[in-house]
Short mmCIF file of C-alpha atoms in Angstrom, two decimals:
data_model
loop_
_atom_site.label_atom_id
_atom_site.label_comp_id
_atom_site.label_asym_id
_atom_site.label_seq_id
_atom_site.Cartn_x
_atom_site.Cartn_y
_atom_site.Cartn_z
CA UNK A 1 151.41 64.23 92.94
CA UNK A 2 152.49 66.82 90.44
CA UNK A 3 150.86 64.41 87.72
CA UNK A 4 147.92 63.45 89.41
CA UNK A 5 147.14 66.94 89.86
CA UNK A 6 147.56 67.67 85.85
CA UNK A 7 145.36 65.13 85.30
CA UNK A 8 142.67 65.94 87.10
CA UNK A 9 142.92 69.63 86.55
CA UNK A 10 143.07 68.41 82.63
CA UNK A 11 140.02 65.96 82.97
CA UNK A 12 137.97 69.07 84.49
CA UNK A 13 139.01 71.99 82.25
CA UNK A 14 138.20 69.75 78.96
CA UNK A 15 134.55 68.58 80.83
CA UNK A 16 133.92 72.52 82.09
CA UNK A 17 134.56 74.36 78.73
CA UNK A 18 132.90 71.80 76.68
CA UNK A 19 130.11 72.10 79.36
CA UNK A 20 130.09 75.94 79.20
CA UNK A 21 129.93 76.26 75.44
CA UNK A 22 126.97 73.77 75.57
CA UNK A 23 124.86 76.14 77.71
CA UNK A 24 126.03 79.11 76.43
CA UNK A 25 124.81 78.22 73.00
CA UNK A 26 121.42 76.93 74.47
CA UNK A 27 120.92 80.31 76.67
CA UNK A 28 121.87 82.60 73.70
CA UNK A 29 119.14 80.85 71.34
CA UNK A 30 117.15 81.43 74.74
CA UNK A 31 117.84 85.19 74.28
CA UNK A 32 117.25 85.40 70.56
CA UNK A 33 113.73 83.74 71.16
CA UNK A 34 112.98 85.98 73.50
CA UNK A 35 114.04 89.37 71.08
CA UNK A 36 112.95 87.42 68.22
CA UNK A 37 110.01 90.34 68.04
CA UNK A 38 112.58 93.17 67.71
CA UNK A 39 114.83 91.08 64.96
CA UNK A 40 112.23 89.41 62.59
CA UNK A 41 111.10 91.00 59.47
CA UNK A 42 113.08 94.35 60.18
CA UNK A 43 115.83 93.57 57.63
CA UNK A 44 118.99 93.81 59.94
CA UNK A 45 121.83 93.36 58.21
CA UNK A 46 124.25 90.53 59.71
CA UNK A 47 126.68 92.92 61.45
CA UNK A 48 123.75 93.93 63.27
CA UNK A 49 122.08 90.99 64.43
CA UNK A 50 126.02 89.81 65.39
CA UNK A 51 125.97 92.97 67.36
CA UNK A 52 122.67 92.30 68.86
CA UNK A 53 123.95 89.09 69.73
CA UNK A 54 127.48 90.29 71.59
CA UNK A 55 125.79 92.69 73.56
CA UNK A 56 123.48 89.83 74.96
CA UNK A 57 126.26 87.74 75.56
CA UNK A 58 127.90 88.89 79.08
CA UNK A 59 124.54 88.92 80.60
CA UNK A 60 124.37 85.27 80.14
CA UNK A 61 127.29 84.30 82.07
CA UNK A 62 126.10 84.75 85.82
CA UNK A 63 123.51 82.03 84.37
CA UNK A 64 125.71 79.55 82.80
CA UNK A 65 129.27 79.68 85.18
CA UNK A 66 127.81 78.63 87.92
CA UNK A 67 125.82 75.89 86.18
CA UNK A 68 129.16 74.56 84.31
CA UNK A 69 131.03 74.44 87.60
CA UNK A 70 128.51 71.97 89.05
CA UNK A 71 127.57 69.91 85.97
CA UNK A 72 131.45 69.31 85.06
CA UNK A 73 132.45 68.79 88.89
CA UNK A 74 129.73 65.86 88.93
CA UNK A 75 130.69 64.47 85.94
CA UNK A 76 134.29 64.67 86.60
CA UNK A 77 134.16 62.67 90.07
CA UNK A 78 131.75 60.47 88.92
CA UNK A 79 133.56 59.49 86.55
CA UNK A 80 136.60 59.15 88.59
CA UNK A 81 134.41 57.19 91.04
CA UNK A 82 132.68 55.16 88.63
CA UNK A 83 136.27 53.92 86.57
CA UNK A 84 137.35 53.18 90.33
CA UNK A 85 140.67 55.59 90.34
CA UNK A 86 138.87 57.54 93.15
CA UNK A 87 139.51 53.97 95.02
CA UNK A 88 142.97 53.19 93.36
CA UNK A 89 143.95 57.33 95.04
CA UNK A 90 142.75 56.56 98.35
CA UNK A 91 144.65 52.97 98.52
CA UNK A 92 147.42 55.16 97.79
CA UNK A 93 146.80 57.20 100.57
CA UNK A 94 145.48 60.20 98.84
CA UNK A 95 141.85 61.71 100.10
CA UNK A 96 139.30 63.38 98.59
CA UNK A 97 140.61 67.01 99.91
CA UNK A 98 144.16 66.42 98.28
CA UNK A 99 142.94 65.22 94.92
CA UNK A 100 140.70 68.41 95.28
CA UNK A 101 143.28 70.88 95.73
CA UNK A 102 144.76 71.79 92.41
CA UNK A 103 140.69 72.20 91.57
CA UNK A 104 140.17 74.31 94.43
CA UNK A 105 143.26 76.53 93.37
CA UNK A 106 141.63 77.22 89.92
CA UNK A 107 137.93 77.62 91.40
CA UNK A 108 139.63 80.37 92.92
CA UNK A 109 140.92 82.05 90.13
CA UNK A 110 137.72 81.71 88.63
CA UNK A 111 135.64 83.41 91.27
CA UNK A 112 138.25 86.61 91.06
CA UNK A 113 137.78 86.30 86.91
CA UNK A 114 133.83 86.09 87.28
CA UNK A 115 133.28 89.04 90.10
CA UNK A 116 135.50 91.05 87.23
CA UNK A 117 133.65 90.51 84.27
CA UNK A 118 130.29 90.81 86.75
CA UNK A 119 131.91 94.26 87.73
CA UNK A 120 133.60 95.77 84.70
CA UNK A 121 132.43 93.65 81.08
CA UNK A 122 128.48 92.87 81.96
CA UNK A 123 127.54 97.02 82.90
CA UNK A 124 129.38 97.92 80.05
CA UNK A 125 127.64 95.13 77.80
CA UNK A 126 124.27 95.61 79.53
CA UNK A 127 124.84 99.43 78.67
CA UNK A 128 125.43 98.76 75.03
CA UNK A 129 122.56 96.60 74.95
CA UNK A 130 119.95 98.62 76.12
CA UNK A 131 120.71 101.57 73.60
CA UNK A 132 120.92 99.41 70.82
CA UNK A 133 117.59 98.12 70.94
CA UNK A 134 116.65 101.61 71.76
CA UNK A 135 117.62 102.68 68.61
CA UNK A 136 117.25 100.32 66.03
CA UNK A 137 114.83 102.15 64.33
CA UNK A 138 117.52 105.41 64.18
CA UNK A 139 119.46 103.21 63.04
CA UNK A 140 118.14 102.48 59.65
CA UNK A 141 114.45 104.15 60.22
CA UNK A 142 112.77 101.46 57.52
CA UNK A 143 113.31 99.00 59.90
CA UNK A 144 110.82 100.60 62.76
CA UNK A 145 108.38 99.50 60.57
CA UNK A 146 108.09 95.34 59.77
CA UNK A 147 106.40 93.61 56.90
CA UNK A 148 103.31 91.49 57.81
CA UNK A 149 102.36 92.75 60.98
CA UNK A 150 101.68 95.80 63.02
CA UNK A 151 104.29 98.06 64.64
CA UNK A 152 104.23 100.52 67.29
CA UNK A 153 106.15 103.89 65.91
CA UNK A 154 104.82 106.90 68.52
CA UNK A 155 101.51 106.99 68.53
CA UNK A 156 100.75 105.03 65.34
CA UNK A 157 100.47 101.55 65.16
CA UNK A 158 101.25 100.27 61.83
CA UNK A 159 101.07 97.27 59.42
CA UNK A 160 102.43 96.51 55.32
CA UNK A 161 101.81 93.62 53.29
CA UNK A 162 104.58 93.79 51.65
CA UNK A 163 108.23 96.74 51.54
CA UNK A 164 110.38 96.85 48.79
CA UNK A 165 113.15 99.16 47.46
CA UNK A 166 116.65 98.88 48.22
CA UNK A 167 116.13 100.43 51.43
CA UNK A 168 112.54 99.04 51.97
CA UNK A 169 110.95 102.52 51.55
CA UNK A 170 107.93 101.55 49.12
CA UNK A 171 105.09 100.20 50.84
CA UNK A 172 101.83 98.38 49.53
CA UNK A 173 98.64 97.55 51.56
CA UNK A 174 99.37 100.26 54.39
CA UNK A 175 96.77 100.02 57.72
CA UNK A 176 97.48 102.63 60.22
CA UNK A 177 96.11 102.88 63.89
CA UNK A 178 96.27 105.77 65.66
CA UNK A 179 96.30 106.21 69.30
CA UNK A 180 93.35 108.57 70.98
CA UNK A 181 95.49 111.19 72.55
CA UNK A 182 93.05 111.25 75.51
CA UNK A 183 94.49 107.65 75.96
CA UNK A 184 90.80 105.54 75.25
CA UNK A 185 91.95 103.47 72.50
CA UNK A 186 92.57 103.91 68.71
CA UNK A 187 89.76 105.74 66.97
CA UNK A 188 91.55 106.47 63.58
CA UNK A 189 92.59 104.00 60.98
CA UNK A 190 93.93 105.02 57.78
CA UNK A 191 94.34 102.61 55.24
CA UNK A 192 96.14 103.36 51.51
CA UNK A 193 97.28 101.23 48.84
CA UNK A 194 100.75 102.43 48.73
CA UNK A 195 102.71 104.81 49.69
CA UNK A 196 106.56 105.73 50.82
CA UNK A 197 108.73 106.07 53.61
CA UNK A 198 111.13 109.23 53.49
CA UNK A 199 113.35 109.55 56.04
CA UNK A 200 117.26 109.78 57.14
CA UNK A 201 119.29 108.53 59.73
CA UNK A 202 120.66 111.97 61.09
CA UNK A 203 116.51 113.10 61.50
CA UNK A 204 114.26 111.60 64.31
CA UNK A 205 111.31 112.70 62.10
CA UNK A 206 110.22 109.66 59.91
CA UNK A 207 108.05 111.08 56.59
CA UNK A 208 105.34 108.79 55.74
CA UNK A 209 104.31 109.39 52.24
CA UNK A 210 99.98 107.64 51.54
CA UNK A 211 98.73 107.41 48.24
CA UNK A 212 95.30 106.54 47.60
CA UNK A 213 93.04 105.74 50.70
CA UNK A 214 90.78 106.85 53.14
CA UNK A 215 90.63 108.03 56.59
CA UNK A 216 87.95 106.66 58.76
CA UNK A 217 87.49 108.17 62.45
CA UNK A 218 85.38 107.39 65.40
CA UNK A 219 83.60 110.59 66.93
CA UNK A 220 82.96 110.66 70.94
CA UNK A 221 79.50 112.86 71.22
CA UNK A 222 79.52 115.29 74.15
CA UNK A 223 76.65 113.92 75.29
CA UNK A 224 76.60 110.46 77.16
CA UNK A 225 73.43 109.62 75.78
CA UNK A 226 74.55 110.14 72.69
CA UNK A 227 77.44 107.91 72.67
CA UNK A 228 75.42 104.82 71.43
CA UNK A 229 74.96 106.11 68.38
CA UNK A 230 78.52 105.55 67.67
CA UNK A 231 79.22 108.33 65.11
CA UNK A 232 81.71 108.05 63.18
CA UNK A 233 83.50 110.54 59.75
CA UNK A 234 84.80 109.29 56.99
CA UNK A 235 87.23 111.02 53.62
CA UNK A 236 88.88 109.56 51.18
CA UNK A 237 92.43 110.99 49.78
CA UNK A 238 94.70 110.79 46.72
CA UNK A 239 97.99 112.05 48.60
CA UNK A 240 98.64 111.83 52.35
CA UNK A 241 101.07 112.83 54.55
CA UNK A 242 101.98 111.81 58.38
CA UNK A 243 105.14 112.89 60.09
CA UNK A 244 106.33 110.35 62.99
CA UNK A 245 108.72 111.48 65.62
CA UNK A 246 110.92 109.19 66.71
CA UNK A 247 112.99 111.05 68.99
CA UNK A 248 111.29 109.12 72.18
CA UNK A 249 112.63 105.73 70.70
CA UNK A 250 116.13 107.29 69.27
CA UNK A 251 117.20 109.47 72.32
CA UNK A 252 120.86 108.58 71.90
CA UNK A 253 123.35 106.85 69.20
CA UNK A 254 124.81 103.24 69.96
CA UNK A 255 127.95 104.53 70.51
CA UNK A 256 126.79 107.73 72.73
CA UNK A 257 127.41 107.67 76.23
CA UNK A 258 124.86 110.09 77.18
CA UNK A 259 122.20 108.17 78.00
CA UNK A 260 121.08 107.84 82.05
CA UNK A 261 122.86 104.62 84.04
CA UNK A 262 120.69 102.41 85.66
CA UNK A 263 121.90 99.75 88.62
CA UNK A 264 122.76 96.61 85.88
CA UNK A 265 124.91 99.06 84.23
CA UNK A 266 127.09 100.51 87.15
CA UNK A 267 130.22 98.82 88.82
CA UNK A 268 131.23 98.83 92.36
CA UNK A 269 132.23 102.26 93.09
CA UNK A 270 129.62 103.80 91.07
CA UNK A 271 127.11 101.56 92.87
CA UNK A 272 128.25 103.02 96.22
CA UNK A 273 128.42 106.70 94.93
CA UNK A 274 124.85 106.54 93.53
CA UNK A 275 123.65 104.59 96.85
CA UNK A 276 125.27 107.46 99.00
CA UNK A 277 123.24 110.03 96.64
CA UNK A 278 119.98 108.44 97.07
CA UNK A 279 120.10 108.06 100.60
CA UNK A 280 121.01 111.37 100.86
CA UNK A 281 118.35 112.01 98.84
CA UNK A 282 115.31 110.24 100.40
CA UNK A 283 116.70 111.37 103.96
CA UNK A 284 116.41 114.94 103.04
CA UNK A 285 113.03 114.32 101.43
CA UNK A 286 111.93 112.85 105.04
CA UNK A 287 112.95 115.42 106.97
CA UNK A 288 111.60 118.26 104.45
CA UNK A 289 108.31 115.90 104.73
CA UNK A 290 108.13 116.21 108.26
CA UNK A 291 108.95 119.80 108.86
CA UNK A 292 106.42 120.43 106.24
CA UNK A 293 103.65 118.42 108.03
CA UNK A 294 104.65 119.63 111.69
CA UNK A 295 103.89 123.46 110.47
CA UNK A 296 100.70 122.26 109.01
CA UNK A 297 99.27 120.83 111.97
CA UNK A 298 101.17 123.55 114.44
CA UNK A 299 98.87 125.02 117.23
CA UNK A 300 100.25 128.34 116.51
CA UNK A 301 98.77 128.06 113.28
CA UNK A 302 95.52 126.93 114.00
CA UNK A 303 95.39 129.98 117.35
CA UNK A 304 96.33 132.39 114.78
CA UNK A 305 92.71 131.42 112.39
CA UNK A 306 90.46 130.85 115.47
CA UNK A 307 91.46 132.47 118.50
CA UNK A 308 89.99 131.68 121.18
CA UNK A 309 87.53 134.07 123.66
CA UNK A 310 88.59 132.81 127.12
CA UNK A 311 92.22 131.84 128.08
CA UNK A 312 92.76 128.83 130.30
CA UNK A 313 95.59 127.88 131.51
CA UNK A 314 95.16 124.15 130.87
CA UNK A 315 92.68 123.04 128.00
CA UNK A 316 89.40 121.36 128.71
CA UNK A 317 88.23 117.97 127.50
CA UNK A 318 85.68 119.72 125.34
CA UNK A 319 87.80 121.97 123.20
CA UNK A 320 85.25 123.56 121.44
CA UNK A 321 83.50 124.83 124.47
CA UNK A 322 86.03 127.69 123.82
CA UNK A 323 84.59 128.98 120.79
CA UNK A 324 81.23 130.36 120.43
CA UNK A 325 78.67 128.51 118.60
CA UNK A 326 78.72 130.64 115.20
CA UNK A 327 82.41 129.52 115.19
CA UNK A 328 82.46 125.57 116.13
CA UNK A 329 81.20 124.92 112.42
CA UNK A 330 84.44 126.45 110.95
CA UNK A 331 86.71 124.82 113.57
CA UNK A 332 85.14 121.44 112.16
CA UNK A 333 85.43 121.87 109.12
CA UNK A 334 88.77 123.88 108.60
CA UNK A 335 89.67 120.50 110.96
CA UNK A 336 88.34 117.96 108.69
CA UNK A 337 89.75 119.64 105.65
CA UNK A 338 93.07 119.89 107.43
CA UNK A 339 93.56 116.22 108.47
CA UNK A 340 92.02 115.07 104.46
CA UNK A 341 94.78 117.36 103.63
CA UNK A 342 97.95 115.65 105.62
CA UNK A 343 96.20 112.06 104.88
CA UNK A 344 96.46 112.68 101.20
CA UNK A 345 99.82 114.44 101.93
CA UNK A 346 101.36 111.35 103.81
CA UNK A 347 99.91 109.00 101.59
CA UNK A 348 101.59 110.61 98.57
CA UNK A 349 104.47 110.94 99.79
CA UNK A 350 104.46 107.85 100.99
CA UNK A 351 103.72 105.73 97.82
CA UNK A 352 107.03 108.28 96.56
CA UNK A 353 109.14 107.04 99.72
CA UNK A 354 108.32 103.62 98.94
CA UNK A 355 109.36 103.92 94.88
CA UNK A 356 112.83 105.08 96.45
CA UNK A 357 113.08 102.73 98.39
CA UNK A 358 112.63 99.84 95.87
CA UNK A 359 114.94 101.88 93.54
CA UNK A 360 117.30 101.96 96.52
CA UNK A 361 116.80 98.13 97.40
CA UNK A 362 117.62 97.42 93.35
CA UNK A 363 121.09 99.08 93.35
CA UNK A 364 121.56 96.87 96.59
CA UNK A 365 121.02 93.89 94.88
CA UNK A 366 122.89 95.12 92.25
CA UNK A 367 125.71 95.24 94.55
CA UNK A 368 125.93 92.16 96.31
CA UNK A 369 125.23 90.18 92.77
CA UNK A 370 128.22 90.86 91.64
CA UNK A 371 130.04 88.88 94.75
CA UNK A 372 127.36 86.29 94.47
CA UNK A 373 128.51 85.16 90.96
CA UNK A 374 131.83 84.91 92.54
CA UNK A 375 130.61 82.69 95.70
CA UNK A 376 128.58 81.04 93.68
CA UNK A 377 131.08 78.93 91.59
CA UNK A 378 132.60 78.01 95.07
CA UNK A 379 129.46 76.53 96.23
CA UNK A 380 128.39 74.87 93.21
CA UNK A 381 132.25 73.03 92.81
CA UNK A 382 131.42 71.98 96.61
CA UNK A 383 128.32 70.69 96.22
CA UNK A 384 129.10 68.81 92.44
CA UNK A 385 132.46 67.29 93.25
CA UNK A 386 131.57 65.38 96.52
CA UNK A 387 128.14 64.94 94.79
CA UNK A 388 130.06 62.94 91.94
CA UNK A 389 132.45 61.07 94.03
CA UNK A 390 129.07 59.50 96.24
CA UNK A 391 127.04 58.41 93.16
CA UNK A 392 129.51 57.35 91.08
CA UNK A 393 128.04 57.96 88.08
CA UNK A 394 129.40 60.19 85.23
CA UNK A 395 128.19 60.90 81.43
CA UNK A 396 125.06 63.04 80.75
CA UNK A 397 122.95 61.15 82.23
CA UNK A 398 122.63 60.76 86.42
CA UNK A 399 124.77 63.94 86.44
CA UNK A 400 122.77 66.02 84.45
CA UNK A 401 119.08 65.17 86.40
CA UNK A 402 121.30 65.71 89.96
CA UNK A 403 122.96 68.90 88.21
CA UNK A 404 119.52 70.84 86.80
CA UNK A 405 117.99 69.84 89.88
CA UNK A 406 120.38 71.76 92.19
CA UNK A 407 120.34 74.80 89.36
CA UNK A 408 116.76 74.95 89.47
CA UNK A 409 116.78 74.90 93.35
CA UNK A 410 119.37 77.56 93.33
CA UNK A 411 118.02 79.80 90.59
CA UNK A 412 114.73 79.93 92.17
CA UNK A 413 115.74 80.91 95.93
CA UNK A 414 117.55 83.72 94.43
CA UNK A 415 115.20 84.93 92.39
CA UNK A 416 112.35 84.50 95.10
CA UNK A 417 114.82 86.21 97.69
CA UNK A 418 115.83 88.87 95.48
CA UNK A 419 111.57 89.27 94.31
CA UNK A 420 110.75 89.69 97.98
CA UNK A 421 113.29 91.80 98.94
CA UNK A 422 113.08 94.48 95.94
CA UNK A 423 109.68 94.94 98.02
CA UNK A 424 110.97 95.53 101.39
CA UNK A 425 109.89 92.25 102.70
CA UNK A 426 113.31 91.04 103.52
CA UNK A 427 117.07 93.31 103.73
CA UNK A 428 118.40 93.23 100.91
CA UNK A 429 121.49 91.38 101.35
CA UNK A 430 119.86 88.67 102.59
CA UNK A 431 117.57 88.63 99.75
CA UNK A 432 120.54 88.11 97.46
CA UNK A 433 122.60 85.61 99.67
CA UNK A 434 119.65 83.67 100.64
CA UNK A 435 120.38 81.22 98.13
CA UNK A 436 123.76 80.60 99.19
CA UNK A 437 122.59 80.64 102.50
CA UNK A 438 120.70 77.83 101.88
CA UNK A 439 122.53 75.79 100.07
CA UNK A 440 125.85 75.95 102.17
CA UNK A 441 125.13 73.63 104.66
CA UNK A 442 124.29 70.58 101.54
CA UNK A 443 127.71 71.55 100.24
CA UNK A 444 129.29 70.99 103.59
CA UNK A 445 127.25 68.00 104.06
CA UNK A 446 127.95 66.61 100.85
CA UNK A 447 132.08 66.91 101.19
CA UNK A 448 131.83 65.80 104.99
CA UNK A 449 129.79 62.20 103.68
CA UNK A 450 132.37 61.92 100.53
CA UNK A 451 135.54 62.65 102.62
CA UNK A 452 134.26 59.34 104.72
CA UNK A 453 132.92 56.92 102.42
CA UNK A 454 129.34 57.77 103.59
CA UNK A 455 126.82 57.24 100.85
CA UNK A 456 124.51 59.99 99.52
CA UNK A 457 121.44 58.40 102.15
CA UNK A 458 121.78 55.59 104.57
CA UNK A 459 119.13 53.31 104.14
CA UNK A 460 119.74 51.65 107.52
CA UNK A 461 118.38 54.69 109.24
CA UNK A 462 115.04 54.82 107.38
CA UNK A 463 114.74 50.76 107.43
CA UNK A 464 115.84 50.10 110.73
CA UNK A 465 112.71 51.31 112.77
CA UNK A 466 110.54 49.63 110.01
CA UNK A 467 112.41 46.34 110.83
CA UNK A 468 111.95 46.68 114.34
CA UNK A 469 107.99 46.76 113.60
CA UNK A 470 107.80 44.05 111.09
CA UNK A 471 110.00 41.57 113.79
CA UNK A 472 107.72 42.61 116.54
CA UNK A 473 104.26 41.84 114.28
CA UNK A 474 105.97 38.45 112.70
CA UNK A 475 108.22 37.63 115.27
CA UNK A 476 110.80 34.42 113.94
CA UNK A 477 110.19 30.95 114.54
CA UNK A 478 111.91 29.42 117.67
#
């Protein structure tokens, strides 16, 4: 048995890594296509873009693992099924569950390895990764600015036909777009022949140097009827100079730890800790919220403003009956102002209690992904091995349409679970197990019709009743 078990284990392990590189190399192109705005036509240097690359890298593996688990389990059983060894182990006397086990023993393993790099390698990656592209342009400041097309830097958006230099500081056909301050579009562009980029990495203050240009501005009028006119000023310039700060793109070095966490960055116990703090946090703001509204609306308050002439000992039905009529107008309105007041109140703070909440919900799913990776390469083995062993088909070919299929199905419920409940439509741990909820009973399904010889869907059952018509309609000769 020892052997058998080698050589199975072996067969796997050579399908799953060859598998997981596969993927790995498709999803990181994936990634690069999708930050191919932040690396083209900056001039990184290869140690960068390698860098850029790395810190990509561990986010990419709660993507792939799972994937690789199922695509090699189907291919390795279906091959095993299709070369008929699955039939020359069970004339032997050896079932599916036994020629499973030494597989099971190193899902296992993998599950504890992937909820460890989920908890310790992909916050500290995901960490990395947001400061670097948050400070590229510290980095080596030419590169906030690319050749051939426009680039936001502050509040200038701005575009050269061509850099050169040996650090890319001279620039030739210069357009420049500034932003309106009062936030109404760009109503300045500035346009120059050449001009120079002076700037170091220790300074968030990048010197823009114009030669040669002019400076064209749109004017609002004061007047709206005058707005049609569309005024507009106009200068020309031999030597211009703009100072961009960049301190709201560099706020920390790569290698600074000062920067603020956010829930794909944290582990376990920081997870909890920061959970404990915002509940804390929102609870207090509740009850300060409703203290705060139960003294606004207090009767004591309102006797105090307009007391009243008569005292009863129970109130009327007509409450204003016991205020004279030069004061019922002011009891109106100080009670109309008072409940627009605690409307606007409650609905602000509401829309606040709600943006809590969803950050709250985020570290929650945060949480439970990281056991979900883990679970996850369980349930995909489940579902891909007894999936194999019934179709009997292994390759690229059968496997890899029954494999994407499954991915897809399982990709999507999570996302959709974890969508829904980020919102507060669903809890959410069941927003971030409802995938594996789901998908549990197929896997259990699956091993229960492979363990006895049942095929993937029994025809009989769906042809039988059919049968029963067509016999009854033609009935046979006698």
């Amino acid at each position: 048995m020892k052997i058998l078990d080698k050589y199975l284990l072996k067969t796997f392990l050579s399908t799953f890594f060859m598998v997981f590189i596969i993927l790995f190399f498709i999803f990181i192109l994936q990634s690069v296509w999708l930050f191919i705005a932040e690396l083209a036509g900056k001039d990184l240097d290869l140690l960068m873009v390698l860098k850029f690359l790395m810190f990509a890298m561990p986010r990419i593996v709660p993507l792939v693992l799972p994937l690789s688990v199922l695509l090699a389990s189907i291919m390795t059983f279906g091959n095993l099924a299709e070369n008929y060894e699955f039939a020359a182990m069970k004339s032997a006397g050896i079932s599916l569950q036994r020629a499973m086990k030494s597989l099971i023993i190193f899902i296992s393993i993998l599950s504890v390895v992937a909820f460890s790099f989920a908890n310790n390698v992909i916050p500290y990656a995901e960490y990395k990764f947001i400061n670097f592209r948050r400070n590229i342009a510290q980095l080596k400041p030419a590169m906030a600015i690319a050749e051939g097309q426009f680039s936001n830097v502050g509040l200038y958006s701005i575009k050269v036909n061509k850099k050169s230099g040996p650090n890319g500081n001279s620039l030739t056909g210069i357009t420049i777009h500034k932003k309106s301050a009062m936030g109404d579009g760009n109503k300045t562009v500035i346009k120059a022949k050449n001009g120079e980029l002076i700037s170091s990495e220790q300074s968030n203050t990048l010197k823009m140097v114009l030669n040669n240009g002019y400076y064209y501005e749109d004017i609002t009028p004061k007047k709206y009827e005058d707005r049609g006119k569309v005024p507009f000023a106009k200068s020309t310039f031999k030597r211009y100079i703009i100072n961009i700060d960049l301190s709201k793109l560099n706020k920390v070095d790569v290698d600074d730890a000062s920067i603020s966490n956010t829930n794909t960055m944290l582990n376990i116990s920081e997870l909890n800790y920061t959970l404990d703090s915002l509940h804390k946090n929102m609870n207090t703001e509740i009850l300060s919220f409703s203290e705060n509204i139960n003294q606004r609306i207090g009767i004591q308050r309102t006797s105090k403003v307009f007391a009243p002439i008569k005292k009863h000992k129970a109130p009327p039905n007509d409450l204003l009956s016991l205020y004279p009529n030069d004061k019922k107008l002011a009891v109106l309105n100080f009670a109309g102002s008072t409940v627009e007041n605690t409307l606007f109140s409650i609905n602000g703070t509401n829309t606040e209690l709600l943006s809590k909440q969803k950050n709250i919900n985020g570290h929650i799913l945060a949480f439970y992904d990281k056991f979900v990776i883990a679970f996850a390469c369980f349930l995909m083995f489940f579902i891909g091995a007894p999936l194999g062993a019934i179709i009997r088909k292994g390759g690229l070919g059968l496997p890899i349409v029954f494999a994407v299929l499954i991915f897809i199905t399982f990709h999507f419920i999570n996302t959709f679970g974890k969508r829904i409940s980020q919102e507060n439509g669903l809890t959410p741990f069941l927003g971030a197990w409802m995938s594996s909820f789901i998908l549990s009973p197929l896997a259990i399904l699956l091993t229960y019709r492979a363990t006895n010889d049942i095929g993937l869907i029994n025809m009989d059952v769906f042809l039988a009743p059919f049968q029963k018509i067509f016999q009854k309609v033609f009935p046979p000769p006698k």
